[in-house]
């Protein structure tokens, strides 16, 4: 093995089982202590994955493409789903007299994902409301962060400014509803912290999905107490090692695809009956994120604290959605958001993990539609229909 390979191997050896788990945490799937037994041949499993990729249309929806520049020049990719023109003589879907008619809904995705993670919601809301979907820097179709190439660390504050650039390019005027999952929710909070006048003048509603306002350094990822200290001690060094050996690590990820897929399923979903096509879709989204991007972003979460910024949303409708089996950002973090915003609606989904918009698409879409109706962005009631179920069903528990 090469000297570089020896360095990486030594880092993994020192990390032990916790280090191996952390490598998968960083890849967007979090850590795991067990995976289901593999009982069929690798070739058969590969064919099955390819068949699932071909059979599902997940992530295939496209809109009007565009790009804008972040403050450091990074190109940020977005797509807009415009409302179709109303046929002459037909009753308009939106109430033109409403001050919130013409609202734009901006969807912000999470860490190691992309705009396509909103597939089910996008399918349901097409033709109902104007929507913007964008890829965070270094994710999806957006360019790698130029500031990071120059050695500047990623910060949640910078992501908030990226969102402002996208809003300026796609919805320079008119009401806004902001929807953020995980890191996307943190991005929304960072926008509010830095641009309070934008929130005051234009934001009419916010949805915070599986996200946190801070204290992420206390998340255990479901590890036993004996492993929590090891996670915090070795994570920075392991991530630096992985991020500096991109080619070697990506080869390793490919060679351990079955292990990787098992951990993604275990840490992304809270139920066992997730459609295999949806599980495979989540795997594709996560595995598309290069390991050096994973390493670049992770430290930003440890410094994230936007509890005070939540007060920017105190006077507008807010919907907070959590999964009771989310081990990436546990439901307690959503409860903390609710405590900071007593008027917010908190819904905790039973038997649901971190990727709740994929695991419980109809419920999440219904909650978002309710929020849009409360803001006046769509008439109430608005029936968007069911656009794909990934499981046999779930129940939602009001958390407040």
Short mmCIF file of C-alpha atoms in Angstrom, two decimals:
data_model
loop_
_atom_site.label_atom_id
_atom_site.label_comp_id
_atom_site.label_asym_id
_atom_site.label_seq_id
_atom_site.Cartn_x
_atom_site.Cartn_y
_atom_site.Cartn_z
CA UNK A 1 0.00 0.00 0.00
CA UNK A 2 1.15 3.60 -0.66
CA UNK A 3 2.30 5.92 2.09
CA UNK A 4 -0.96 7.90 1.73
CA UNK A 5 -2.94 4.73 2.00
CA UNK A 6 -1.00 3.78 5.15
CA UNK A 7 -1.92 7.12 6.72
CA UNK A 8 -5.63 6.60 6.08
CA UNK A 9 -5.50 3.00 7.25
CA UNK A 10 -3.76 4.04 10.46
CA UNK A 11 -6.41 6.67 11.12
CA UNK A 12 -9.17 4.11 10.67
CA UNK A 13 -7.31 1.58 12.85
CA UNK A 14 -6.93 4.09 15.67
CA UNK A 15 -10.57 5.02 15.39
CA UNK A 16 -11.69 1.40 15.77
CA UNK A 17 -15.36 0.61 15.35
CA UNK A 18 -16.34 4.17 16.23
CA UNK A 19 -14.08 5.54 13.50
CA UNK A 20 -15.58 3.23 10.93
CA UNK A 21 -19.04 4.34 11.97
CA UNK A 22 -18.05 8.00 11.85
CA UNK A 23 -16.89 7.62 8.27
CA UNK A 24 -20.44 6.75 7.36
CA UNK A 25 -21.87 9.52 9.56
CA UNK A 26 -19.80 11.97 7.57
CA UNK A 27 -21.06 10.52 4.33
CA UNK A 28 -24.52 11.68 5.29
CA UNK A 29 -25.89 8.45 6.71
CA UNK A 30 -24.64 8.86 10.31
CA UNK A 31 -23.12 6.05 12.29
CA UNK A 32 -24.32 2.55 12.95
CA UNK A 33 -23.47 -0.35 15.21
CA UNK A 34 -25.20 -3.10 13.23
CA UNK A 35 -26.32 -3.82 9.67
CA UNK A 36 -28.52 -6.53 8.28
CA UNK A 37 -26.80 -9.72 7.12
CA UNK A 38 -25.89 -9.83 3.45
CA UNK A 39 -27.07 -13.14 2.01
CA UNK A 40 -26.98 -12.79 -1.77
CA UNK A 41 -24.14 -12.27 -4.20
CA UNK A 42 -22.65 -8.84 -4.89
CA UNK A 43 -23.46 -9.09 -8.59
CA UNK A 44 -27.12 -9.78 -7.89
CA UNK A 45 -27.32 -6.85 -5.48
CA UNK A 46 -25.72 -4.56 -8.05
CA UNK A 47 -28.29 -5.62 -10.66
CA UNK A 48 -31.05 -4.98 -8.14
CA UNK A 49 -29.79 -1.46 -7.50
CA UNK A 50 -29.61 -0.73 -11.21
CA UNK A 51 -33.15 -2.07 -11.66
CA UNK A 52 -34.41 0.20 -8.89
CA UNK A 53 -32.67 3.18 -10.48
CA UNK A 54 -34.34 2.45 -13.81
CA UNK A 55 -37.80 1.73 -12.40
CA UNK A 56 -38.25 4.83 -10.24
CA UNK A 57 -38.72 8.37 -11.50
CA UNK A 58 -37.51 9.85 -8.21
CA UNK A 59 -35.48 12.99 -8.80
CA UNK A 60 -36.56 13.29 -12.44
CA UNK A 61 -38.66 16.44 -12.09
CA UNK A 62 -37.11 19.49 -13.68
CA UNK A 63 -38.06 23.16 -13.85
CA UNK A 64 -36.77 26.34 -15.45
CA UNK A 65 -33.03 26.23 -14.87
CA UNK A 66 -30.93 29.11 -13.69
CA UNK A 67 -27.81 30.03 -11.75
CA UNK A 68 -26.62 32.92 -9.66
CA UNK A 69 -23.38 33.86 -7.93
CA UNK A 70 -22.74 33.74 -4.22
CA UNK A 71 -20.70 36.51 -2.58
CA UNK A 72 -17.46 34.58 -3.22
CA UNK A 73 -18.39 33.90 -6.85
CA UNK A 74 -19.56 30.31 -6.36
CA UNK A 75 -22.21 29.40 -8.92
CA UNK A 76 -25.44 28.30 -7.25
CA UNK A 77 -27.84 26.24 -9.36
CA UNK A 78 -31.60 26.56 -9.01
CA UNK A 79 -34.81 25.57 -10.75
CA UNK A 80 -38.15 27.34 -10.74
CA UNK A 81 -41.54 25.67 -11.03
CA UNK A 82 -43.71 28.48 -12.35
CA UNK A 83 -47.47 28.59 -12.13
CA UNK A 84 -49.14 27.83 -15.47
CA UNK A 85 -51.07 30.69 -17.06
CA UNK A 86 -54.76 30.60 -16.20
CA UNK A 87 -57.02 29.73 -19.16
CA UNK A 88 -59.17 32.62 -20.29
CA UNK A 89 -62.51 32.73 -18.53
CA UNK A 90 -61.52 30.17 -15.91
CA UNK A 91 -61.60 30.90 -12.18
CA UNK A 92 -58.12 31.75 -10.96
CA UNK A 93 -56.48 29.34 -8.55
CA UNK A 94 -54.89 32.13 -6.50
CA UNK A 95 -56.82 34.99 -4.96
CA UNK A 96 -55.44 38.07 -6.69
CA UNK A 97 -56.89 40.30 -3.98
CA UNK A 98 -54.87 38.57 -1.29
CA UNK A 99 -51.65 40.36 -0.26
CA UNK A 100 -49.91 36.99 -0.33
CA UNK A 101 -51.08 35.97 -3.78
CA UNK A 102 -48.07 35.29 -5.96
CA UNK A 103 -46.08 33.80 -3.09
CA UNK A 104 -42.85 31.98 -3.93
CA UNK A 105 -41.95 28.93 -1.84
CA UNK A 106 -38.20 28.37 -1.53
CA UNK A 107 -37.07 24.84 -0.65
CA UNK A 108 -33.66 24.37 1.04
CA UNK A 109 -32.24 20.84 1.22
CA UNK A 110 -30.05 19.17 3.82
CA UNK A 111 -26.44 18.06 4.22
CA UNK A 112 -25.25 15.55 1.62
CA UNK A 113 -28.54 15.79 -0.28
CA UNK A 114 -29.79 18.02 -3.10
CA UNK A 115 -32.90 19.74 -4.37
CA UNK A 116 -34.23 16.41 -5.66
CA UNK A 117 -34.76 15.30 -2.05
CA UNK A 118 -38.02 17.28 -2.27
CA UNK A 119 -39.26 15.04 -5.12
CA UNK A 120 -42.63 14.11 -3.61
CA UNK A 121 -43.45 17.61 -2.44
CA UNK A 122 -42.43 19.00 -5.80
CA UNK A 123 -44.68 16.57 -7.63
CA UNK A 124 -47.61 17.45 -5.40
CA UNK A 125 -47.23 21.24 -5.45
CA UNK A 126 -46.59 21.69 -9.16
CA UNK A 127 -49.24 23.98 -10.59
CA UNK A 128 -50.40 24.94 -7.10
CA UNK A 129 -47.76 27.48 -6.10
CA UNK A 130 -44.62 29.06 -7.54
CA UNK A 131 -41.62 27.21 -6.09
CA UNK A 132 -37.84 27.50 -6.16
CA UNK A 133 -35.54 24.53 -5.57
CA UNK A 134 -31.80 25.06 -5.29
CA UNK A 135 -28.64 23.12 -4.56
CA UNK A 136 -26.48 24.34 -1.71
CA UNK A 137 -22.87 25.12 -2.56
CA UNK A 138 -20.78 22.01 -3.30
CA UNK A 139 -23.97 19.93 -3.47
CA UNK A 140 -26.01 18.71 -6.42
CA UNK A 141 -25.55 20.81 -9.55
CA UNK A 142 -24.09 23.82 -7.76
CA UNK A 143 -20.37 24.45 -8.06
CA UNK A 144 -17.82 23.67 -5.41
CA UNK A 145 -17.39 26.53 -2.99
CA UNK A 146 -14.68 28.88 -4.23
CA UNK A 147 -14.00 30.20 -0.75
CA UNK A 148 -13.44 26.64 0.44
CA UNK A 149 -10.96 26.07 -2.38
CA UNK A 150 -9.04 29.01 -0.93
CA UNK A 151 -9.08 27.42 2.52
CA UNK A 152 -11.98 29.32 4.05
CA UNK A 153 -14.15 27.10 6.25
CA UNK A 154 -17.82 26.58 5.52
CA UNK A 155 -20.15 28.40 7.91
CA UNK A 156 -23.90 28.29 8.32
CA UNK A 157 -23.83 32.08 8.06
CA UNK A 158 -22.35 31.81 4.56
CA UNK A 159 -25.13 29.40 3.59
CA UNK A 160 -27.66 32.00 4.74
CA UNK A 161 -26.04 34.53 2.42
CA UNK A 162 -26.15 31.97 -0.39
CA UNK A 163 -29.90 31.67 0.16
CA UNK A 164 -30.21 35.46 -0.04
CA UNK A 165 -28.44 35.38 -3.41
CA UNK A 166 -30.87 32.74 -4.67
CA UNK A 167 -33.87 34.76 -3.46
CA UNK A 168 -32.53 37.91 -5.12
CA UNK A 169 -32.19 36.00 -8.40
CA UNK A 170 -35.43 34.03 -8.37
CA UNK A 171 -37.89 36.07 -6.31
CA UNK A 172 -36.66 39.66 -5.94
CA UNK A 173 -40.10 40.80 -4.85
CA UNK A 174 -43.31 39.39 -3.45
CA UNK A 175 -44.15 37.19 -0.46
CA UNK A 176 -41.96 34.24 0.49
CA UNK A 177 -42.48 30.97 2.33
CA UNK A 178 -39.21 29.33 3.36
CA UNK A 179 -38.92 25.55 3.76
CA UNK A 180 -35.74 23.98 5.13
CA UNK A 181 -34.78 20.40 5.95
CA UNK A 182 -31.89 19.71 8.32
CA UNK A 183 -28.99 21.91 7.11
CA UNK A 184 -31.55 23.73 4.97
CA UNK A 185 -33.46 24.73 8.08
CA UNK A 186 -30.24 26.06 9.59
CA UNK A 187 -29.70 28.01 6.37
CA UNK A 188 -33.13 29.60 6.76
CA UNK A 189 -32.26 30.59 10.35
CA UNK A 190 -28.96 32.09 9.19
CA UNK A 191 -30.81 34.14 6.57
CA UNK A 192 -33.12 35.49 9.26
CA UNK A 193 -30.22 36.36 11.53
CA UNK A 194 -28.41 38.38 8.87
CA UNK A 195 -31.35 39.81 6.92
CA UNK A 196 -34.07 40.54 9.49
CA UNK A 197 -35.66 43.15 7.25
CA UNK A 198 -36.26 40.53 4.56
CA UNK A 199 -38.11 38.33 7.02
CA UNK A 200 -40.08 41.26 8.40
CA UNK A 201 -41.13 42.61 5.00
CA UNK A 202 -41.56 39.51 2.86
CA UNK A 203 -41.54 36.15 4.67
CA UNK A 204 -45.09 35.02 5.43
CA UNK A 205 -44.38 31.47 6.64
CA UNK A 206 -41.59 29.07 7.55
CA UNK A 207 -41.37 25.26 7.70
CA UNK A 208 -38.51 23.74 9.67
CA UNK A 209 -38.20 20.03 8.92
CA UNK A 210 -35.91 17.74 10.93
CA UNK A 211 -33.62 20.59 11.88
CA UNK A 212 -31.96 22.25 14.86
CA UNK A 213 -31.21 25.71 16.19
CA UNK A 214 -28.07 24.51 17.99
CA UNK A 215 -26.43 22.04 20.41
CA UNK A 216 -25.59 19.63 17.60
CA UNK A 217 -22.34 18.79 19.35
CA UNK A 218 -24.48 16.89 21.86
CA UNK A 219 -26.07 14.55 19.31
CA UNK A 220 -25.08 10.91 19.98
CA UNK A 221 -26.24 9.40 16.65
CA UNK A 222 -27.73 6.54 18.63
CA UNK A 223 -24.33 5.37 19.84
CA UNK A 224 -24.04 3.85 23.30
CA UNK A 225 -22.65 6.15 25.96
CA UNK A 226 -19.28 4.38 25.83
CA UNK A 227 -18.86 5.52 22.21
CA UNK A 228 -19.97 9.11 22.52
CA UNK A 229 -16.69 10.41 23.93
CA UNK A 230 -14.74 8.56 21.28
CA UNK A 231 -16.87 10.13 18.56
CA UNK A 232 -16.09 13.66 19.73
CA UNK A 233 -12.38 12.96 20.22
CA UNK A 234 -11.56 11.28 16.95
CA UNK A 235 -14.04 12.83 14.52
CA UNK A 236 -11.99 15.90 13.51
CA UNK A 237 -8.89 13.84 12.74
CA UNK A 238 -10.80 11.14 10.89
CA UNK A 239 -12.61 13.70 8.74
CA UNK A 240 -9.38 15.50 7.89
CA UNK A 241 -7.80 12.20 6.86
CA UNK A 242 -10.78 11.15 4.77
CA UNK A 243 -11.13 14.56 3.13
CA UNK A 244 -7.47 14.60 2.11
CA UNK A 245 -7.64 11.21 0.39
CA UNK A 246 -10.65 11.64 -1.86
CA UNK A 247 -9.80 9.07 -4.52
CA UNK A 248 -8.90 6.37 -2.02
CA UNK A 249 -11.98 6.93 0.13
CA UNK A 250 -14.37 7.06 -2.83
CA UNK A 251 -13.03 3.70 -4.00
CA UNK A 252 -13.62 2.34 -0.52
CA UNK A 253 -17.18 3.66 -0.54
CA UNK A 254 -17.82 1.85 -3.81
CA UNK A 255 -16.35 -1.37 -2.49
CA UNK A 256 -18.54 -1.25 0.61
CA UNK A 257 -21.76 -0.20 -1.13
CA UNK A 258 -23.87 -2.81 0.63
CA UNK A 259 -22.70 -1.75 4.07
CA UNK A 260 -23.17 1.88 3.10
CA UNK A 261 -26.72 1.24 1.83
CA UNK A 262 -27.66 -0.61 5.00
CA UNK A 263 -26.50 2.22 7.22
CA UNK A 264 -28.22 4.84 5.08
CA UNK A 265 -31.50 2.99 5.39
CA UNK A 266 -31.09 2.52 9.13
CA UNK A 267 -30.22 6.15 9.82
CA UNK A 268 -32.43 7.83 7.23
CA UNK A 269 -35.71 6.04 7.92
CA UNK A 270 -37.54 5.06 11.08
CA UNK A 271 -39.66 2.25 9.68
CA UNK A 272 -38.85 -1.05 8.01
CA UNK A 273 -41.41 -0.88 5.22
CA UNK A 274 -39.81 1.90 3.16
CA UNK A 275 -40.20 1.32 -0.57
CA UNK A 276 -36.88 -0.13 -1.84
CA UNK A 277 -36.94 2.38 -4.69
CA UNK A 278 -37.17 5.29 -2.25
CA UNK A 279 -34.39 3.83 -0.09
CA UNK A 280 -32.21 3.46 -3.16
CA UNK A 281 -33.03 7.05 -4.18
CA UNK A 282 -31.83 8.29 -0.78
CA UNK A 283 -28.67 6.24 -1.20
CA UNK A 284 -27.98 7.82 -4.58
CA UNK A 285 -28.47 11.33 -3.22
CA UNK A 286 -26.09 10.77 -0.33
CA UNK A 287 -23.41 8.84 -2.19
CA UNK A 288 -23.23 11.66 -4.79
CA UNK A 289 -21.64 13.94 -2.18
CA UNK A 290 -17.82 13.74 -2.39
CA UNK A 291 -16.09 12.89 0.85
CA UNK A 292 -14.08 16.12 0.87
CA UNK A 293 -17.34 18.09 0.75
CA UNK A 294 -18.56 15.99 3.66
CA UNK A 295 -15.41 16.88 5.58
CA UNK A 296 -15.65 20.58 4.70
CA UNK A 297 -19.19 21.01 5.98
CA UNK A 298 -19.23 18.94 9.15
CA UNK A 299 -17.40 21.41 11.47
CA UNK A 300 -19.99 24.12 10.70
CA UNK A 301 -22.68 22.15 12.48
CA UNK A 302 -20.73 22.03 15.72
CA UNK A 303 -20.59 25.85 15.79
CA UNK A 304 -24.21 26.34 14.74
CA UNK A 305 -26.35 28.30 17.21
CA UNK A 306 -29.33 30.23 15.88
CA UNK A 307 -31.68 30.11 18.85
CA UNK A 308 -31.88 33.89 19.04
CA UNK A 309 -32.47 34.15 15.30
CA UNK A 310 -35.68 32.11 15.68
CA UNK A 311 -37.32 35.20 17.16
CA UNK A 312 -37.36 36.69 13.66
CA UNK A 313 -40.18 34.21 12.98
CA UNK A 314 -42.20 34.96 16.11
CA UNK A 315 -44.96 36.86 14.30
CA UNK A 316 -45.49 34.58 11.29
CA UNK A 317 -46.88 31.05 10.88
CA UNK A 318 -44.23 28.41 11.54
CA UNK A 319 -44.56 24.65 11.13
CA UNK A 320 -41.97 22.43 12.79
CA UNK A 321 -41.82 18.76 11.73
CA UNK A 322 -39.79 16.06 13.46
CA UNK A 323 -39.35 12.30 13.31
CA UNK A 324 -39.55 10.38 16.57
CA UNK A 325 -36.81 8.01 15.38
CA UNK A 326 -34.50 10.62 13.89
CA UNK A 327 -30.99 9.84 15.14
CA UNK A 328 -29.31 12.54 13.05
CA UNK A 329 -31.25 15.44 14.56
CA UNK A 330 -33.44 14.02 17.32
CA UNK A 331 -36.97 15.32 17.87
CA UNK A 332 -35.80 17.07 21.04
CA UNK A 333 -34.23 19.72 18.82
CA UNK A 334 -37.62 20.45 17.25
CA UNK A 335 -39.13 20.64 20.73
CA UNK A 336 -36.51 23.28 21.57
CA UNK A 337 -37.55 25.28 18.51
CA UNK A 338 -41.16 25.05 19.66
CA UNK A 339 -40.14 26.32 23.11
CA UNK A 340 -38.46 29.32 21.48
CA UNK A 341 -41.52 29.88 19.26
CA UNK A 342 -44.58 28.99 21.37
CA UNK A 343 -46.99 29.91 18.58
CA UNK A 344 -45.37 27.47 16.14
CA UNK A 345 -47.08 24.22 15.18
CA UNK A 346 -44.96 21.19 16.11
CA UNK A 347 -45.77 17.80 14.64
CA UNK A 348 -43.75 14.70 15.56
CA UNK A 349 -44.16 11.83 13.07
CA UNK A 350 -44.22 8.35 14.56
CA UNK A 351 -41.89 5.61 13.31
CA UNK A 352 -40.09 8.18 11.18
CA UNK A 353 -36.42 8.99 10.66
CA UNK A 354 -34.41 11.91 9.33
CA UNK A 355 -35.53 11.84 5.68
CA UNK A 356 -39.17 12.31 6.59
CA UNK A 357 -40.08 14.08 3.34
CA UNK A 358 -39.20 10.82 1.55
CA UNK A 359 -40.43 8.42 4.21
CA UNK A 360 -43.78 10.15 4.90
CA UNK A 361 -44.31 12.20 1.73
CA UNK A 362 -48.07 12.59 1.95
CA UNK A 363 -48.00 13.72 5.58
CA UNK A 364 -45.16 16.19 5.05
CA UNK A 365 -46.77 17.55 1.89
CA UNK A 366 -50.09 17.91 3.72
CA UNK A 367 -48.44 19.86 6.52
CA UNK A 368 -46.71 22.14 4.02
CA UNK A 369 -49.99 22.69 2.17
CA UNK A 370 -51.70 23.57 5.45
CA UNK A 371 -48.95 26.12 6.11
CA UNK A 372 -49.39 27.62 2.65
CA UNK A 373 -53.12 27.91 3.26
CA UNK A 374 -52.51 29.62 6.62
CA UNK A 375 -50.24 32.16 4.92
CA UNK A 376 -52.78 32.79 2.18
CA UNK A 377 -50.44 31.51 -0.52
CA UNK A 378 -53.11 29.04 -1.65
CA UNK A 379 -56.84 28.93 -0.99
CA UNK A 380 -57.98 26.76 1.89
CA UNK A 381 -58.66 23.96 1.53
CA UNK A 382 -56.31 23.02 -1.31
CA UNK A 383 -56.20 19.38 -2.35
CA UNK A 384 -52.84 18.56 -3.88
CA UNK A 385 -53.51 14.83 -3.99
CA UNK A 386 -51.21 11.94 -3.18
CA UNK A 387 -47.99 11.69 -5.15
CA UNK A 388 -46.38 8.45 -4.09
CA UNK A 389 -46.22 6.65 -0.78
CA UNK A 390 -42.95 5.25 0.44
CA UNK A 391 -44.37 3.23 3.33
CA UNK A 392 -47.57 1.61 4.50
CA UNK A 393 -48.43 4.67 6.54
CA UNK A 394 -47.69 6.69 9.63
CA UNK A 395 -49.37 8.73 12.27
CA UNK A 396 -48.52 12.24 13.27
CA UNK A 397 -48.55 13.44 16.84
CA UNK A 398 -48.92 17.13 17.66
CA UNK A 399 -45.84 18.02 19.62
CA UNK A 400 -47.09 21.13 21.29
#
